[in-house]
Amino acid sequence: NAPLPAPAEAPTVLHTVTIDLGARSYPIVIGTGLLDAPSTWAGLPRAASAMVVTNTTVAPLYAARLCAALQPHYPRVLQVVLPDGEDHKDWPTLNLIFDALLGQGCDRKTVLFALGGGVIGDMTGFAAACYMRGVPFVQVPTTLLAQVDSSVGGKTAINHPLGKNMIGAFYQPVRVVCDLATLGTLPEREFNAGLAEVIKYGPIADPGLLDWIEANLARLRARDPAALAHAVRRSCEIKAAVVGQDERESGLRAILNFGHTFGHAIEAGLGYGRWLHGEAVGCGMVMAAHLSHRLGRVSAAYVQRLTRLIEAAGLPTRAPRLADDNAARYLGLMRVDKKAEAGAIRFVVVDELGRADLCPVPDALVAEVIEACCA
Ligand code: NAD
Ligand code: MG
């Protein structure tokens, strides 16, 4: 974890994707060497202070470099370093951000920079929504999952002991900057977990993306910047299109949860943290593909193909057995999932043309899928 020297090459913007939300529209800038370049940070809201929010893992790698690049734009560049981990996505840790802001006399124009993975992004976004009733914030995602998913779309939250992401707000950033070079230090397990969310966008929206991932998986896993740039760009474009039509999840946005109903049951059933979220989603997509097959939407060959891809991405494809009455345990966990409503549990199902929809499924059919997919 030694601090990296700044990349020798000039900053390169490879793609810019726009999130179209009227007055709240913003760009996602994707490239390499962006973190270190003052030009990356030009044109943001002017303020007396910038506050970089990061954690104990990411700070030694990237915080000094980001702060140096922000220096030309803000009279004061401050930072607050939070403890790392989903366990700290909580109220006391959120309060450390407010302590830092108030302690340093930050006013209501202060710009917050979320430097880290999804945990830092969600917490910083929520802090920005609340501090003095709202200050601008910039997402600087440094995990693959954060670059393709959590930094885009404006959902911010912290956890409550009684439920994940239960306290939060819809609050959009003013810019997202994805520096692909930061993914170089990501542990492989975390990287693969992010790949699950990239793969997700194929079945729900774009069969061509699925073909492309199959053909380029080795390049992605080698963290080839050009391959990463394409994967991040297409993921953000698809998420942007969905969020642009349904910012506050009244319907369509739910298709982004392909594989997630099964995945959440795995995470909760094993105890959070045993499998990474993306690992559970990878396996959950296999289960959702089986379900789609049983509903007549995809062929057995499609299920096999998606399963092979998820396996090749280093992700689990056999679901864990959670109890003796295994299917009942899964069904119980899925019914308490906040996306479930009264009656039959609704699942995101897909067809081979990349069309997804939310479909209520009888318990007996879900139970068959669970038994077919468990180890
Ligand atoms: P994370 O933020 O916990 O990051 C994973 C680990 O990688 C952490 O230990 C982190 O410190 C470390 N890390 C980050 N960048 C690194 C780098 N470049 N090099 C080395 N280590 C690095 O986890 P995550 O998977 O990024 O995000 C998960 C969180 O995102 C969850 O809390 C989830 O609820 C949230 N999420 C939010 C949304 C949304 O729409 N807001 C969507 C999906 C997930
Ligand atoms: Mg997810």
CSV table of C-alpha atoms and ligand atoms in Angstrom, one decimal:
chain,number,residue,atom,x,y,z
A,1,ASN,CA,0.0,0.0,0.0
A,2,ALA,CA,2.9,2.4,-0.6
A,3,PRO,CA,1.7,5.7,-2.1
A,4,LEU,CA,1.9,5.6,-5.9
A,5,PRO,CA,3.9,8.1,-7.8
A,6,ALA,CA,1.7,10.2,-10.1
A,7,PRO,CA,1.4,8.7,-13.6
A,8,ALA,CA,4.0,10.0,-16.0
A,9,GLU,CA,1.6,10.4,-18.9
A,10,ALA,CA,-0.6,13.4,-19.4
A,11,PRO,CA,-4.2,13.0,-18.2
A,12,THR,CA,-6.4,11.4,-20.9
A,13,VAL,CA,-10.1,11.7,-21.1
A,14,LEU,CA,-11.4,8.7,-22.9
A,15,HIS,CA,-15.1,9.2,-22.7
A,16,THR,CA,-17.6,11.6,-21.2
A,17,VAL,CA,-21.1,10.4,-20.4
A,18,THR,CA,-23.9,12.9,-19.5
A,19,ILE,CA,-26.5,12.1,-17.0
A,20,ASP,CA,-29.5,14.0,-18.3
A,21,LEU,CA,-31.7,15.2,-15.4
A,22,GLY,CA,-32.6,18.7,-16.5
A,23,ALA,CA,-31.1,21.3,-14.2
A,24,ARG,CA,-29.4,18.5,-12.2
A,25,SER,CA,-27.6,17.0,-15.2
A,26,TYR,CA,-23.9,16.2,-14.8
A,27,PRO,CA,-21.0,14.6,-16.6
A,28,ILE,CA,-19.2,11.4,-15.9
A,29,VAL,CA,-15.6,11.8,-17.0
A,30,ILE,CA,-13.7,8.6,-17.7
A,31,GLY,CA,-10.0,8.4,-18.3
A,32,THR,CA,-6.5,7.8,-16.9
A,33,GLY,CA,-4.3,10.2,-15.0
A,34,LEU,CA,-7.3,12.4,-14.2
A,35,LEU,CA,-6.8,12.5,-10.4
A,36,ASP,CA,-3.5,14.4,-10.6
A,37,ALA,CA,-4.4,16.9,-13.3
A,38,PRO,CA,-5.7,20.3,-12.1
A,39,SER,CA,-7.6,20.6,-15.4
A,40,THR,CA,-9.8,17.7,-14.3
A,41,TRP,CA,-11.2,19.9,-11.5
A,42,ALA,CA,-11.7,23.1,-13.5
A,43,GLY,CA,-15.2,24.5,-13.8
A,44,LEU,CA,-16.7,23.2,-10.6
A,45,PRO,CA,-18.7,25.5,-8.3
A,46,ARG,CA,-16.3,28.0,-6.7
A,47,ALA,CA,-15.9,28.0,-3.0
A,48,ALA,CA,-13.5,29.0,-0.2
A,49,SER,CA,-13.0,25.4,0.8
A,50,ALA,CA,-12.9,21.9,-0.7
A,51,MET,CA,-13.2,18.9,1.7
A,52,VAL,CA,-11.9,15.5,0.5
A,53,VAL,CA,-13.7,12.7,2.3
A,54,THR,CA,-11.9,9.4,2.1
A,55,ASN,CA,-10.9,6.4,4.3
A,56,THR,CA,-7.8,4.9,5.9
A,57,THR,CA,-7.1,2.6,2.9
A,58,VAL,CA,-7.6,5.0,0.1
A,59,ALA,CA,-6.0,8.1,1.8
A,60,PRO,CA,-2.4,6.9,1.7
A,61,LEU,CA,-2.8,5.9,-2.0
A,62,TYR,CA,-4.6,8.9,-3.5
A,63,ALA,CA,-5.6,11.7,-1.1
A,64,ALA,CA,-2.4,13.7,-1.3
A,65,ARG,CA,-2.5,13.6,-5.1
A,66,LEU,CA,-6.1,14.7,-5.3
A,67,CYS,CA,-5.5,17.5,-2.8
A,68,ALA,CA,-2.6,18.8,-4.7
A,69,ALA,CA,-4.6,18.9,-7.9
A,70,LEU,CA,-7.4,20.7,-6.2
A,71,GLN,CA,-5.0,23.3,-4.7
A,72,PRO,CA,-5.1,25.7,-7.7
A,73,HIS,CA,-8.9,25.9,-7.5
A,74,TYR,CA,-9.7,26.3,-3.8
A,75,PRO,CA,-8.0,28.6,-1.2
A,76,ARG,CA,-8.3,25.8,1.3
A,77,VAL,CA,-8.2,22.0,0.6
A,78,LEU,CA,-9.2,20.0,3.7
A,79,GLN,CA,-9.5,16.3,4.2
A,80,VAL,CA,-11.3,13.9,6.6
A,81,VAL,CA,-10.2,10.3,6.8
A,82,LEU,CA,-12.9,7.8,7.9
A,83,PRO,CA,-12.4,4.3,9.1
A,84,ASP,CA,-12.7,1.8,6.3
A,85,GLY,CA,-15.6,-0.7,5.8
A,86,GLU,CA,-19.3,-1.2,5.4
A,87,ASP,CA,-19.5,-1.5,9.3
A,88,HIS,CA,-18.6,2.2,9.4
A,89,LYS,CA,-21.3,3.3,7.0
A,90,ASP,CA,-23.2,4.5,10.0
A,91,TRP,CA,-24.4,7.5,11.9
A,92,PRO,CA,-21.3,8.1,14.2
A,93,THR,CA,-19.0,7.9,11.2
A,94,LEU,CA,-21.2,10.3,9.1
A,95,ASN,CA,-21.0,12.7,12.0
A,96,LEU,CA,-17.2,12.7,11.7
A,97,ILE,CA,-17.7,14.5,8.3
A,98,PHE,CA,-19.9,17.1,10.0
A,99,ASP,CA,-17.4,17.5,12.8
A,100,ALA,CA,-14.7,18.2,10.3
A,101,LEU,CA,-16.8,20.6,8.3
A,102,LEU,CA,-18.0,22.6,11.3
A,103,GLY,CA,-14.7,22.4,13.1
A,104,GLN,CA,-13.0,23.9,10.1
A,105,GLY,CA,-15.6,26.6,9.6
A,106,CYS,CA,-16.8,25.4,6.3
A,107,ASP,CA,-19.6,27.4,4.8
A,108,ARG,CA,-22.6,26.4,2.7
A,109,LYS,CA,-20.6,26.7,-0.6
A,110,THR,CA,-18.0,24.1,0.4
A,111,VAL,CA,-17.5,21.4,-2.2
A,112,LEU,CA,-17.2,17.8,-0.9
A,113,PHE,CA,-15.1,15.2,-2.9
A,114,ALA,CA,-15.9,11.6,-2.3
A,115,LEU,CA,-12.6,9.7,-2.8
A,116,GLY,CA,-13.1,6.0,-2.5
A,117,GLY,CA,-15.5,3.1,-3.1
A,118,GLY,CA,-19.3,3.0,-2.8
A,119,VAL,CA,-19.2,3.3,1.0
A,120,ILE,CA,-17.4,6.6,0.9
A,121,GLY,CA,-19.5,7.8,-2.1
A,122,ASP,CA,-22.8,7.0,-0.4
A,123,MET,CA,-21.8,8.6,2.9
A,124,THR,CA,-20.3,11.7,1.4
A,125,GLY,CA,-23.3,12.2,-0.8
A,126,PHE,CA,-25.6,12.0,2.1
A,127,ALA,CA,-23.4,14.4,4.1
A,128,ALA,CA,-23.5,16.8,1.2
A,129,ALA,CA,-27.3,16.5,1.0
A,130,CYS,CA,-27.6,17.4,4.7
A,131,TYR,CA,-24.7,19.8,5.5
A,132,MET,CA,-26.2,23.3,5.7
A,133,ARG,CA,-29.2,21.9,3.8
A,134,GLY,CA,-27.1,20.9,0.8
A,135,VAL,CA,-23.6,21.6,-0.6
A,136,PRO,CA,-22.2,20.5,-4.0
A,137,PHE,CA,-20.3,17.2,-4.1
A,138,VAL,CA,-18.1,15.4,-6.6
A,139,GLN,CA,-17.8,11.6,-6.9
A,140,VAL,CA,-14.3,10.3,-7.4
A,141,PRO,CA,-14.9,6.6,-7.4
A,142,THR,CA,-11.9,4.3,-6.9
A,143,THR,CA,-13.5,0.9,-7.1
A,144,LEU,CA,-14.9,-0.7,-10.2
A,145,LEU,CA,-18.3,-1.1,-8.5
A,146,ALA,CA,-18.4,2.6,-7.6
A,147,GLN,CA,-17.3,3.6,-11.1
A,148,VAL,CA,-20.0,1.6,-12.9
A,149,ASP,CA,-22.8,1.7,-10.3
A,150,SER,CA,-22.9,3.5,-7.0
A,151,SER,CA,-21.4,6.9,-8.0
A,152,VAL,CA,-24.0,7.3,-10.7
A,153,GLY,CA,-27.7,8.0,-10.1
A,154,GLY,CA,-27.8,10.0,-6.9
A,155,LYS,CA,-28.8,7.5,-4.3
A,156,THR,CA,-27.0,8.2,-1.1
A,157,ALA,CA,-27.4,6.6,2.3
A,158,ILE,CA,-26.0,5.2,5.5
A,159,ASN,CA,-27.0,1.9,7.2
A,160,HIS,CA,-29.1,1.5,10.3
A,161,PRO,CA,-28.7,-1.5,12.6
A,162,LEU,CA,-32.1,-2.7,11.4
A,163,GLY,CA,-31.4,-2.4,7.7
A,164,LYS,CA,-28.9,-1.4,5.0
A,165,ASN,CA,-29.2,1.9,3.3
A,166,MET,CA,-32.3,2.8,5.3
A,167,ILE,CA,-31.3,6.4,6.1
A,168,GLY,CA,-30.6,8.5,3.0
A,169,ALA,CA,-31.6,10.9,0.2
A,170,PHE,CA,-31.7,11.3,-3.5
A,171,TYR,CA,-28.9,13.8,-4.1
A,172,GLN,CA,-27.0,14.1,-7.4
A,173,PRO,CA,-23.3,14.9,-7.6
A,174,VAL,CA,-22.1,17.8,-9.8
A,175,ARG,CA,-19.5,15.7,-11.5
A,176,VAL,CA,-18.2,12.1,-11.5
A,177,VAL,CA,-14.6,11.5,-12.3
A,178,CYS,CA,-13.5,7.9,-13.0
A,179,ASP,CA,-9.8,7.6,-13.0
A,180,LEU,CA,-9.2,4.1,-14.3
A,181,ALA,CA,-5.6,4.1,-13.1
A,182,THR,CA,-6.9,4.0,-9.5
A,183,LEU,CA,-8.3,0.5,-10.2
A,184,GLY,CA,-4.8,-0.8,-10.4
A,185,THR,CA,-4.5,-1.1,-6.6
A,186,LEU,CA,-7.9,-2.7,-6.1
A,187,PRO,CA,-7.7,-6.2,-4.6
A,188,GLU,CA,-8.7,-8.9,-7.1
A,189,ARG,CA,-11.8,-10.0,-5.2
A,190,GLU,CA,-13.1,-6.5,-5.1
A,191,PHE,CA,-12.4,-6.0,-8.7
A,192,ASN,CA,-14.3,-9.2,-9.7
A,193,ALA,CA,-17.2,-8.1,-7.5
A,194,GLY,CA,-17.4,-4.9,-9.6
A,195,LEU,CA,-17.4,-7.0,-12.8
A,196,ALA,CA,-20.6,-8.6,-11.7
A,197,GLU,CA,-22.3,-5.2,-11.9
A,198,VAL,CA,-20.8,-4.6,-15.3
A,199,ILE,CA,-22.0,-8.0,-16.6
A,200,LYS,CA,-25.5,-7.1,-15.2
A,201,TYR,CA,-25.9,-4.4,-17.8
A,202,GLY,CA,-25.7,-6.9,-20.7
A,203,PRO,CA,-28.7,-9.0,-19.8
A,204,ILE,CA,-30.9,-6.1,-18.8
A,205,ALA,CA,-30.2,-3.8,-21.7
A,206,ASP,CA,-27.6,-4.7,-24.3
A,207,PRO,CA,-26.9,-8.1,-25.8
A,208,GLY,CA,-23.9,-6.5,-27.6
A,209,LEU,CA,-22.3,-5.6,-24.3
A,210,LEU,CA,-22.6,-9.2,-23.2
A,211,ASP,CA,-20.8,-10.3,-26.4
A,212,TRP,CA,-18.2,-7.7,-25.9
A,213,ILE,CA,-17.5,-8.7,-22.2
A,214,GLU,CA,-17.1,-12.3,-23.3
A,215,ALA,CA,-14.6,-11.4,-25.9
A,216,ASN,CA,-12.7,-8.9,-23.7
A,217,LEU,CA,-12.9,-10.5,-20.2
A,218,ALA,CA,-9.1,-11.3,-20.1
A,219,ARG,CA,-8.3,-7.7,-21.0
A,220,LEU,CA,-10.7,-6.4,-18.3
A,221,ARG,CA,-9.2,-8.8,-15.7
A,222,ALA,CA,-5.7,-7.5,-16.7
A,223,ARG,CA,-7.1,-4.0,-16.1
A,224,ASP,CA,-6.3,-2.8,-19.5
A,225,PRO,CA,-7.3,0.9,-19.5
A,226,ALA,CA,-8.9,0.8,-23.0
A,227,ALA,CA,-11.1,-2.2,-22.1
A,228,LEU,CA,-11.9,-0.7,-18.7
A,229,ALA,CA,-12.9,2.6,-20.3
A,230,HIS,CA,-15.3,0.8,-22.6
A,231,ALA,CA,-16.9,-1.2,-19.8
A,232,VAL,CA,-17.2,1.8,-17.5
A,233,ARG,CA,-18.6,3.9,-20.3
A,234,ARG,CA,-21.3,1.4,-21.4
A,235,SER,CA,-22.3,0.7,-17.8
A,236,CYS,CA,-22.7,4.4,-17.1
A,237,GLU,CA,-24.6,5.0,-20.3
A,238,ILE,CA,-27.0,2.3,-19.5
A,239,LYS,CA,-27.4,3.3,-15.9
A,240,ALA,CA,-27.8,6.9,-17.1
A,241,ALA,CA,-30.6,6.0,-19.5
A,242,VAL,CA,-32.5,4.1,-16.8
A,243,VAL,CA,-32.0,6.8,-14.1
A,244,GLY,CA,-32.9,9.5,-16.6
A,245,GLN,CA,-36.3,7.9,-17.1
A,246,ASP,CA,-36.9,7.0,-13.4
A,247,GLU,CA,-34.7,9.1,-11.1
A,248,ARG,CA,-36.6,8.1,-7.9
A,249,GLU,CA,-37.3,4.4,-8.6
A,250,SER,CA,-41.0,4.4,-9.3
A,251,GLY,CA,-40.6,1.5,-11.6
A,252,LEU,CA,-38.1,1.1,-14.4
A,253,ARG,CA,-35.1,1.7,-12.2
A,254,ALA,CA,-35.8,-1.6,-10.5
A,255,ILE,CA,-34.4,-3.5,-13.5
A,256,LEU,CA,-30.9,-2.4,-12.3
A,257,ASN,CA,-31.6,-5.0,-9.5
A,258,PHE,CA,-31.2,-8.0,-11.9
A,259,GLY,CA,-29.8,-10.8,-9.7
A,260,HIS,CA,-30.1,-8.7,-6.6
A,261,THR,CA,-33.2,-10.3,-5.0
A,262,PHE,CA,-31.5,-13.7,-4.9
A,263,GLY,CA,-28.1,-11.9,-4.1
A,264,HIS,CA,-29.5,-10.1,-1.1
A,265,ALA,CA,-30.9,-13.3,0.3
A,266,ILE,CA,-27.4,-14.9,0.0
A,267,GLU,CA,-25.8,-11.9,1.7
A,268,ALA,CA,-28.3,-11.8,4.5
A,269,GLY,CA,-28.5,-15.6,4.9
A,270,LEU,CA,-24.7,-16.1,5.1
A,271,GLY,CA,-24.3,-12.9,7.3
A,272,TYR,CA,-23.3,-9.7,5.6
A,273,GLY,CA,-19.6,-9.6,4.6
A,274,ARG,CA,-19.1,-13.3,4.0
A,275,TRP,CA,-19.6,-12.9,0.3
A,276,LEU,CA,-19.0,-9.5,-1.3
A,277,HIS,CA,-22.1,-7.9,-2.7
A,278,GLY,CA,-20.9,-8.4,-6.3
A,279,GLU,CA,-20.2,-12.1,-5.6
A,280,ALA,CA,-23.8,-12.6,-4.3
A,281,VAL,CA,-25.1,-10.6,-7.4
A,282,GLY,CA,-23.0,-12.8,-9.7
A,283,CYS,CA,-24.6,-15.9,-8.3
A,284,GLY,CA,-28.0,-14.2,-8.1
A,285,MET,CA,-27.8,-13.5,-11.8
A,286,VAL,CA,-27.3,-17.2,-12.5
A,287,MET,CA,-30.4,-17.9,-10.4
A,288,ALA,CA,-32.4,-15.1,-12.1
A,289,ALA,CA,-31.3,-16.5,-15.5
A,290,HIS,CA,-32.7,-19.9,-14.5
A,291,LEU,CA,-35.9,-18.3,-13.4
A,292,SER,CA,-36.1,-16.4,-16.8
A,293,HIS,CA,-35.6,-19.8,-18.5
A,294,ARG,CA,-38.4,-21.4,-16.5
A,295,LEU,CA,-40.7,-18.5,-17.5
A,296,GLY,CA,-39.9,-19.2,-21.1
A,297,ARG,CA,-37.9,-16.0,-21.8
A,298,VAL,CA,-34.4,-17.4,-22.4
A,299,SER,CA,-33.0,-20.7,-23.7
A,300,ALA,CA,-31.1,-23.2,-21.6
A,301,ALA,CA,-28.1,-22.3,-23.8
A,302,TYR,CA,-28.4,-18.6,-22.6
A,303,VAL,CA,-28.4,-19.7,-19.0
A,304,GLN,CA,-25.3,-21.8,-19.6
A,305,ARG,CA,-23.6,-18.9,-21.4
A,306,LEU,CA,-24.2,-16.4,-18.6
A,307,THR,CA,-23.1,-18.9,-16.0
A,308,ARG,CA,-19.8,-19.5,-17.8
A,309,LEU,CA,-19.2,-15.8,-18.1
A,310,ILE,CA,-19.8,-15.2,-14.4
A,311,GLU,CA,-17.6,-18.1,-13.5
A,312,ALA,CA,-14.9,-16.8,-15.8
A,313,ALA,CA,-15.1,-13.4,-14.0
A,314,GLY,CA,-14.0,-15.2,-10.9
A,315,LEU,CA,-17.4,-15.1,-9.3
A,316,PRO,CA,-19.4,-17.9,-7.6
A,317,THR,CA,-22.2,-19.6,-9.6
A,318,ARG,CA,-23.5,-22.1,-7.1
A,319,ALA,CA,-25.7,-20.7,-4.4
A,320,PRO,CA,-24.9,-21.6,-0.7
A,321,ARG,CA,-27.3,-23.8,1.2
A,322,LEU,CA,-28.6,-21.7,4.0
A,323,ALA,CA,-30.7,-24.2,6.0
A,324,ASP,CA,-32.3,-27.6,6.0
A,325,ASP,CA,-35.5,-26.1,4.7
A,326,ASN,CA,-33.3,-24.2,2.3
A,327,ALA,CA,-35.9,-22.9,-0.2
A,328,ALA,CA,-38.2,-21.7,2.6
A,329,ARG,CA,-35.2,-19.9,4.2
A,330,TYR,CA,-34.4,-18.1,0.9
A,331,LEU,CA,-38.1,-17.2,0.3
A,332,GLY,CA,-38.3,-15.8,3.8
A,333,LEU,CA,-35.2,-13.7,3.3
A,334,MET,CA,-36.5,-12.4,-0.1
A,335,ARG,CA,-39.9,-11.5,1.3
A,336,VAL,CA,-38.3,-9.1,3.9
A,337,ASP,CA,-36.1,-7.5,1.2
A,338,LYS,CA,-37.3,-3.9,0.9
A,339,LYS,CA,-38.1,-4.4,-2.8
A,340,ALA,CA,-40.6,-7.1,-2.1
A,341,GLU,CA,-44.3,-6.2,-1.8
A,342,ALA,CA,-47.3,-8.1,-0.5
A,343,GLY,CA,-48.1,-11.4,-2.3
A,344,ALA,CA,-45.8,-13.0,-4.8
A,345,ILE,CA,-42.2,-11.8,-4.8
A,346,ARG,CA,-41.3,-9.8,-7.9
A,347,PHE,CA,-38.1,-10.6,-9.7
A,348,VAL,CA,-36.3,-8.9,-12.5
A,349,VAL,CA,-36.4,-11.3,-15.5
A,350,VAL,CA,-34.7,-10.9,-18.9
A,351,ASP,CA,-35.0,-12.1,-22.4
A,352,GLU,CA,-32.2,-12.7,-25.0
A,353,LEU,CA,-32.8,-9.3,-26.6
A,354,GLY,CA,-31.7,-7.5,-23.5
A,355,ARG,CA,-35.2,-6.5,-22.3
A,356,ALA,CA,-35.9,-6.8,-18.6
A,357,ASP,CA,-39.0,-6.5,-16.5
A,358,LEU,CA,-40.2,-7.0,-13.0
A,359,CYS,CA,-42.4,-10.0,-12.8
A,360,PRO,CA,-44.3,-11.6,-9.8
A,361,VAL,CA,-43.4,-15.2,-9.5
A,362,PRO,CA,-45.2,-18.0,-7.6
A,363,ASP,CA,-43.2,-19.3,-4.6
A,364,ALA,CA,-43.2,-22.8,-5.9
A,365,LEU,CA,-41.4,-21.8,-9.0
A,366,VAL,CA,-38.9,-19.8,-7.1
A,367,ALA,CA,-38.3,-22.8,-4.8
A,368,GLU,CA,-37.5,-25.0,-7.8
A,369,VAL,CA,-34.9,-22.5,-9.0
A,370,ILE,CA,-33.3,-22.3,-5.6
A,371,GLU,CA,-33.0,-26.1,-5.4
A,372,ALA,CA,-31.6,-26.3,-8.9
A,373,CYS,CA,-29.0,-23.6,-8.2
A,374,CYS,CA,-27.8,-24.5,-4.7
A,375,ALA,CA,-24.5,-26.3,-4.1
B,1,NAD,P1,-16.1,-0.2,-0.5
B,1,NAD,O1,-16.4,1.2,-0.7
B,1,NAD,O2,-16.2,-0.8,0.8
B,1,NAD,O3,-14.7,-0.5,-1.2
B,1,NAD,C1,-14.2,-1.8,-1.1
B,1,NAD,C2,-12.8,-1.8,-0.5
B,1,NAD,O4,-11.8,-1.4,-1.4
B,1,NAD,C3,-12.7,-1.0,0.7
B,1,NAD,O5,-11.9,-1.6,1.7
B,1,NAD,C4,-12.0,0.3,0.2
B,1,NAD,O6,-11.4,1.1,1.1
B,1,NAD,C5,-11.1,-0.3,-0.8
B,1,NAD,N1,-10.7,0.5,-1.9
B,1,NAD,C6,-11.4,1.5,-2.6
B,1,NAD,N2,-10.7,2.0,-3.6
B,1,NAD,C7,-9.5,1.3,-3.6
B,1,NAD,C8,-8.4,1.4,-4.5
B,1,NAD,N3,-8.4,2.1,-5.6
B,1,NAD,N4,-7.3,0.6,-4.2
B,1,NAD,C9,-7.3,-0.3,-3.1
B,1,NAD,N5,-8.4,-0.4,-2.3
B,1,NAD,C10,-9.5,0.4,-2.6
B,1,NAD,O7,-17.1,-1.1,-1.5
B,1,NAD,P2,-17.7,-0.8,-2.9
B,1,NAD,O8,-18.0,-2.2,-3.5
B,1,NAD,O9,-17.0,0.1,-3.7
B,1,NAD,O10,-19.2,-0.2,-2.6
B,1,NAD,C11,-20.1,-0.9,-1.8
B,1,NAD,C12,-21.1,0.1,-1.3
B,1,NAD,O11,-21.8,0.8,-2.3
B,1,NAD,C13,-22.2,-0.5,-0.4
B,1,NAD,O12,-22.3,0.3,0.8
B,1,NAD,C14,-23.4,-0.3,-1.2
B,1,NAD,O13,-24.6,-0.2,-0.4
B,1,NAD,C15,-23.1,0.9,-2.0
B,1,NAD,N6,-23.9,1.0,-3.3
B,1,NAD,C16,-24.6,2.1,-3.5
B,1,NAD,C17,-25.2,2.3,-4.7
B,1,NAD,C18,-25.9,3.5,-5.0
B,1,NAD,O14,-26.7,3.6,-6.0
B,1,NAD,N7,-25.7,4.6,-4.3
B,1,NAD,C19,-25.2,1.2,-5.7
B,1,NAD,C20,-24.5,0.1,-5.4
B,1,NAD,C21,-23.8,0.0,-4.2
B,2,MG,MG,-25.6,-3.9,-6.7
